[in-house]
CSV table of C-alpha atoms in Angstrom, one decimal:
chain,number,residue,atom,x,y,z
A,1134,MET,CA,-36.5,-35.9,-9.1
A,1135,THR,CA,-35.2,-32.5,-8.2
A,1136,SER,CA,-37.0,-29.9,-6.1
A,1137,PRO,CA,-37.8,-26.4,-7.1
A,1138,ARG,CA,-35.5,-25.1,-4.5
A,1139,TRP,CA,-32.6,-27.1,-5.8
A,1140,ARG,CA,-33.2,-25.8,-9.3
A,1141,ASN,CA,-33.6,-22.2,-8.0
A,1142,ASP,CA,-30.4,-22.4,-6.0
A,1143,CYS,CA,-28.4,-23.7,-8.9
A,1144,SER,CA,-29.8,-21.1,-11.2
A,1145,MET,CA,-29.0,-18.4,-8.6
A,1146,ARG,CA,-25.4,-19.6,-8.2
A,1147,LYS,CA,-24.7,-19.8,-11.9
A,1148,ALA,CA,-26.2,-16.4,-12.6
A,1149,LEU,CA,-24.1,-14.9,-9.7
A,1150,LEU,CA,-20.9,-16.5,-11.1
A,1151,ALA,CA,-21.7,-15.3,-14.6
A,1152,ASP,CA,-22.9,-11.8,-13.7
A,1153,ASP,CA,-20.5,-9.1,-14.9
A,1154,LYS,CA,-21.2,-7.2,-11.7
A,1155,TYR,CA,-19.5,-9.8,-9.5
A,1156,PHE,CA,-15.9,-10.7,-9.6
A,1157,PHE,CA,-15.1,-13.9,-7.7
A,1158,VAL,CA,-11.5,-14.5,-6.6
A,1159,PHE,CA,-10.8,-18.0,-5.1
A,1160,VAL,CA,-7.9,-18.1,-2.7
A,1161,ASP,CA,-6.0,-21.1,-1.5
A,1162,GLU,CA,-2.6,-22.2,-0.3
A,1163,MET,CA,-0.7,-25.5,-0.9
A,1164,PRO,CA,2.6,-27.0,0.2
A,1165,PHE,CA,5.2,-27.9,-2.4
A,1166,TYR,CA,7.7,-30.7,-1.8
A,1167,LEU,CA,10.4,-32.0,-4.0
A,1168,SER,CA,9.4,-35.4,-5.5
A,1169,ILE,CA,11.8,-38.0,-4.2
A,1170,ARG,CA,12.9,-40.8,-6.5
A,1171,ARG,CA,15.9,-43.0,-6.8
A,1172,ASN,CA,18.3,-43.2,-9.7
A,1173,TYR,CA,19.5,-46.7,-10.7
A,1174,GLY,CA,22.8,-47.3,-12.5
A,1175,ARG,CA,26.1,-49.2,-12.4
A,1176,ALA,CA,28.9,-48.3,-10.0
A,1177,LYS,CA,32.5,-48.3,-11.2
A,1178,ARG,CA,34.6,-51.3,-10.2
A,1179,ASN,CA,36.2,-50.9,-6.7
A,1180,SER,CA,34.0,-47.9,-6.0
A,1181,ARG,CA,31.3,-47.4,-3.4
A,1182,VAL,CA,27.5,-47.3,-4.7
A,1183,VAL,CA,26.2,-43.7,-4.2
A,1184,VAL,CA,22.5,-42.9,-4.6
A,1185,LYS,CA,22.1,-39.2,-5.1
A,1186,ILE,CA,18.6,-38.1,-4.1
A,1187,PRO,CA,17.4,-35.0,-2.3
A,1188,SER,CA,16.9,-35.3,1.5
A,1189,SER,CA,13.5,-36.4,2.7
A,1190,GLY,CA,11.7,-36.0,6.0
A,1191,LEU,CA,11.7,-32.9,8.1
A,1192,LEU,CA,14.6,-31.4,6.1
A,1193,ALA,CA,13.1,-32.1,2.7
A,1194,PRO,CA,13.1,-28.9,0.4
A,1195,ARG,CA,9.5,-27.5,0.6
A,1196,THR,CA,7.7,-24.2,0.4
A,1197,GLN,CA,4.2,-22.8,0.6
A,1198,VAL,CA,2.4,-21.3,-2.5
A,1199,ALA,CA,-0.6,-19.0,-2.4
A,1200,LEU,CA,-2.8,-18.6,-5.3
A,1201,ALA,CA,-5.7,-16.3,-6.3
A,1202,VAL,CA,-7.8,-17.4,-9.3
A,1203,ASN,CA,-10.7,-16.0,-11.2
A,1204,SER,CA,-12.8,-18.2,-13.7
A,1205,SER,CA,-12.4,-15.7,-16.6
A,1206,ARG,CA,-8.8,-14.6,-16.0
A,1207,GLY,CA,-7.1,-17.7,-14.6
A,1208,ILE,CA,-4.3,-17.1,-12.1
A,1209,ILE,CA,-4.4,-13.4,-10.9
A,1210,HIS,CA,-1.8,-13.5,-8.4
A,1211,ALA,CA,0.7,-16.0,-6.8
A,1212,GLY,CA,3.1,-15.8,-3.8
A,1213,MET,CA,5.8,-18.2,-2.5
A,1214,TYR,CA,6.8,-18.5,1.1
A,1215,PRO,CA,9.8,-20.6,1.8
A,1216,PRO,CA,10.2,-22.3,5.2
A,1217,LYS,CA,12.4,-21.3,8.0
A,1218,ARG,CA,14.9,-23.4,9.9
A,1219,ALA,CA,14.1,-24.3,13.5
A,1220,HIS,CA,15.9,-26.1,16.3
A,1221,ALA,CA,14.3,-29.4,17.3
A,1222,GLY,CA,16.5,-30.2,20.3
A,1223,GLY,CA,20.2,-30.6,20.5
A,1224,MET,CA,21.9,-30.3,17.1
A,1225,ARG,CA,18.8,-31.3,15.2
A,1226,LEU,CA,17.2,-29.0,12.7
A,1227,ILE,CA,13.8,-29.0,10.9
A,1228,LEU,CA,12.0,-26.8,8.5
A,1229,GLN,CA,9.0,-25.0,9.7
A,1230,THR,CA,6.4,-23.5,7.4
A,1231,SER,CA,6.6,-19.8,7.2
A,1232,TRP,CA,3.0,-19.2,6.1
A,1233,THR,CA,1.4,-17.1,8.8
A,1234,LYS,CA,-1.4,-14.8,9.3
A,1235,ASP,CA,0.8,-11.9,8.5
A,1236,ASP,CA,1.9,-13.5,5.2
A,1237,PHE,CA,-1.8,-14.1,4.4
A,1238,GLU,CA,-2.6,-10.4,5.0
A,1239,SER,CA,0.4,-9.3,3.0
A,1240,PHE,CA,-0.6,-11.6,0.1
A,1241,MET,CA,-4.2,-10.3,0.2
A,1242,LYS,CA,-3.0,-6.7,0.2
A,1243,ASP,CA,-0.9,-7.2,-2.9
A,1244,LEU,CA,-3.9,-9.0,-4.5
A,1245,LEU,CA,-6.2,-6.2,-3.7
A,1246,GLN,CA,-4.0,-3.7,-5.2
A,1247,ALA,CA,-3.8,-5.8,-8.4
A,1248,ILE,CA,-7.5,-6.0,-9.0
A,1249,PHE,CA,-8.8,-2.4,-8.8
A,1250,LEU,CA,-12.1,-2.8,-10.7
A,1251,GLN,CA,-14.8,-0.3,-11.2
A,1252,LYS,CA,-18.4,-1.1,-10.0
A,1253,LYS,CA,-17.6,-4.6,-9.1
A,1254,GLN,CA,-18.7,-6.7,-6.1
A,1255,LEU,CA,-15.4,-8.4,-5.1
A,1256,SER,CA,-16.2,-11.8,-3.5
A,1257,PHE,CA,-13.3,-13.7,-2.1
A,1258,VAL,CA,-13.8,-17.5,-1.4
A,1259,LEU,CA,-11.6,-18.6,1.4
A,1260,ASP,CA,-11.5,-21.7,3.5
A,1261,SER,CA,-11.4,-21.7,7.3
A,1262,THR,CA,-7.7,-22.1,8.0
A,1263,ARG,CA,-5.9,-20.7,11.1
A,1264,GLU,CA,-3.9,-18.3,8.9
A,1265,HIS,CA,-7.1,-16.7,7.6
A,1266,GLY,CA,-8.0,-15.7,11.2
A,1267,PRO,CA,-11.2,-16.8,13.2
A,1268,GLU,CA,-14.5,-16.2,11.5
A,1269,ARG,CA,-15.6,-13.9,14.4
A,1270,ASN,CA,-12.7,-11.6,13.7
A,1271,MET,CA,-13.0,-11.7,9.9
A,1272,GLN,CA,-14.9,-8.5,9.7
A,1273,ASP,CA,-12.4,-6.5,11.9
A,1274,SER,CA,-9.5,-8.1,9.9
A,1275,TRP,CA,-10.7,-6.7,6.6
A,1276,ARG,CA,-12.7,-3.6,7.1
A,1277,GLY,CA,-10.7,-0.5,8.0
A,1278,LYS,CA,-7.3,-1.9,6.9
A,1279,HIS,CA,-7.6,-1.1,3.2
A,1280,HIS,CA,-8.9,2.5,3.3
A,1281,GLU,CA,-7.7,3.4,-0.2
A,1282,LEU,CA,-9.4,0.4,-1.8
A,1283,GLU,CA,-12.6,0.9,0.2
A,1284,ARG,CA,-12.9,4.4,-0.9
A,1285,TYR,CA,-12.2,3.6,-4.5
A,1286,LEU,CA,-14.9,0.8,-4.4
A,1287,SER,CA,-17.4,2.9,-2.7
A,1288,SER,CA,-17.0,5.8,-5.1
A,1289,THR,CA,-17.6,3.4,-8.0
A,1290,GLY,CA,-20.5,1.4,-6.4
A,1291,GLY,CA,-18.4,-1.7,-5.6
A,1292,ALA,CA,-17.8,-3.6,-2.4
A,1293,ILE,CA,-15.8,-6.5,-0.8
A,1294,ARG,CA,-17.5,-9.7,0.3
A,1295,ILE,CA,-15.9,-12.8,1.8
A,1296,MET,CA,-17.4,-16.3,1.5
A,1297,LYS,CA,-16.4,-19.5,3.1
A,1298,PRO,CA,-17.2,-22.9,1.6
A,1299,PRO,CA,-18.1,-25.8,3.7
A,1300,PRO,CA,-15.2,-27.6,5.6
A,1301,ASN,CA,-13.3,-30.3,3.7
A,1302,SER,CA,-14.7,-29.3,0.4
A,1303,PRO,CA,-11.7,-28.5,-1.9
A,1304,GLN,CA,-13.7,-29.3,-4.9
A,1305,LEU,CA,-15.6,-26.0,-4.3
A,1306,ASN,CA,-12.5,-23.9,-4.6
A,1307,LEU,CA,-11.4,-23.2,-8.2
A,1308,CYS,CA,-7.8,-22.9,-7.0
A,1309,GLU,CA,-7.7,-26.7,-6.4
A,1310,TYR,CA,-8.0,-27.4,-10.1
A,1311,TYR,CA,-5.2,-24.9,-10.9
A,1312,ASN,CA,-3.0,-26.4,-8.1
A,1313,ARG,CA,-3.2,-29.7,-10.0
A,1314,THR,CA,-1.9,-28.1,-13.2
A,1315,ILE,CA,1.0,-26.4,-11.4
A,1316,TRP,CA,1.9,-29.6,-9.7
A,1317,SER,CA,2.0,-31.4,-13.0
A,1318,LYS,CA,4.1,-28.7,-14.6
A,1319,ALA,CA,6.5,-28.5,-11.7
A,1320,ASN,CA,7.1,-32.3,-11.7
A,1321,ARG,CA,7.9,-32.1,-15.4
A,1322,ILE,CA,10.2,-29.1,-14.9
A,1323,ARG,CA,11.9,-30.6,-12.0
A,1324,ASN,CA,13.2,-33.5,-14.1
A,1325,MET,CA,14.8,-31.2,-16.7
A,1326,PRO,CA,18.5,-31.6,-16.9
A,1327,LYS,CA,19.1,-27.9,-15.7
A,1328,PHE,CA,17.2,-28.5,-12.5
A,1329,GLU,CA,18.4,-32.1,-11.9
A,1330,ALA,CA,21.9,-30.6,-11.9
A,1331,GLN,CA,20.9,-27.9,-9.5
A,1332,LEU,CA,19.2,-30.2,-7.1
A,1333,LEU,CA,21.9,-32.9,-7.0
A,1334,GLY,CA,25.0,-30.8,-7.5
A,1335,ARG,CA,27.5,-29.7,-5.1
A,1336,PHE,CA,26.9,-26.7,-2.9
A,1337,ALA,CA,29.1,-24.7,-0.6
A,1338,HIS,CA,29.4,-26.1,3.0
A,1339,GLY,CA,26.2,-25.3,4.9
A,1340,ASP,CA,24.3,-24.1,1.8
A,1341,THR,CA,23.0,-27.5,0.4
A,1342,LEU,CA,19.5,-27.1,1.9
A,1343,ASP,CA,19.1,-23.5,1.0
A,1344,GLY,CA,20.4,-24.2,-2.5
A,1345,ARG,CA,17.9,-26.9,-3.1
A,1346,ILE,CA,15.1,-24.6,-1.7
A,1347,ARG,CA,16.3,-21.9,-4.2
A,1348,ALA,CA,16.0,-24.5,-7.0
A,1349,LEU,CA,12.5,-25.5,-5.9
A,1350,LEU,CA,11.4,-21.9,-5.9
A,1351,GLU,CA,12.7,-21.5,-9.4
A,1352,ILE,CA,10.8,-24.6,-10.5
A,1353,ILE,CA,7.6,-23.4,-9.0
A,1354,GLU,CA,8.0,-20.0,-10.5
A,1355,THR,CA,8.5,-21.4,-13.9
A,1356,ALA,CA,5.4,-23.7,-13.6
A,1357,ILE,CA,3.3,-20.7,-12.5
A,1358,GLY,CA,4.6,-18.6,-15.3
A,1359,GLU,CA,3.6,-21.4,-17.8
A,1360,ALA,CA,0.1,-21.6,-16.2
A,1361,LYS,CA,-0.5,-17.8,-16.0
A,1362,GLY,CA,-2.6,-16.5,-18.8
A,1363,ILE,CA,-4.3,-19.8,-19.6
A,1364,VAL,CA,-7.9,-20.0,-18.5
A,1365,GLN,CA,-9.1,-23.6,-17.5
A,1366,SER,CA,-12.6,-23.4,-18.8
A,1367,HIS,CA,-13.0,-27.0,-18.2
A,1368,SER,CA,-12.1,-26.6,-14.5
A,1369,PHE,CA,-14.8,-24.1,-14.2
A,1370,VAL,CA,-17.4,-26.4,-15.7
A,1371,THR,CA,-16.3,-29.0,-13.2
A,1372,LEU,CA,-16.5,-26.6,-10.4
A,1373,LEU,CA,-20.2,-25.8,-11.4
A,1374,GLY,CA,-20.9,-29.5,-11.4
A,1375,SER,CA,-19.6,-29.8,-7.9
A,1376,PHE,CA,-21.9,-26.9,-6.8
A,1377,GLU,CA,-24.8,-28.7,-8.4
A,1378,ARG,CA,-24.0,-32.1,-6.6
A,1379,VAL,CA,-23.7,-30.4,-3.2
A,1380,VAL,CA,-27.0,-28.6,-3.6
A,1381,ALA,CA,-28.6,-31.8,-4.8
A,1382,ALA,CA,-27.3,-33.7,-1.7
A,1383,ASN,CA,-28.0,-31.0,0.9
A,1384,GLY,CA,-30.6,-28.8,-0.6
A,1385,TYR,CA,-28.3,-25.8,-0.3
A,1386,LEU,CA,-24.6,-24.8,-1.0
A,1387,ASN,CA,-24.0,-23.9,2.7
A,1388,TRP,CA,-21.5,-21.0,1.9
A,1389,LYS,CA,-21.0,-18.9,4.9
A,1390,ASP,CA,-20.9,-15.1,4.5
A,1391,PRO,CA,-19.0,-13.6,7.5
A,1392,MET,CA,-19.3,-10.1,6.1
């Protein structure tokens, strides 16, 4: 038995997402690693068995990918942020994620420039990660930094709004569904002969790790290129279903609105 409040909340959320006045942009980041797998075969007589696989652990080729997705346009903007080498004591090196607050602000600036829309209420759905900045500083971080866009929006009757889903709720972010598609495509592309040769080939001395990271970036770029322009309508339907289940369980969606 559903309550009137639950039905009203669901109707309001669906109407908001379907209203042409609002333009929802879901933003999320995810790490990408090379899938590690062993190749089995026969070694030549009197030769040593060599298993050629990319390195794993703290030196495994990886990168951070940021996505911005809209329900009616699919992937709007994407950015890749490769890691940086760091010393971990002695001669030991590790790879540290380069995704920082500055990278996030740069990504959002490029995104905002790509979606100049007239008379739209731009609503960005972000989670509460450290790179997005503390919630108490969200207003200061956004307002006053994008004067050109703010003037443009105000002159056309638009505005920017930031919304945060509840903690640990990736099913309420549309990016999560597109992330899975990119992961699937990247794993398929990674096994193509061209990229297998790049990943397991010989590199100049000291360039092996950087070479494999370059190959990984090319794999991800190819996967994103295949996914762009394809609207995953089924993912949006699944997202709406997640909204309804959360509201049914809690009585409300519990989206915070820092601005």
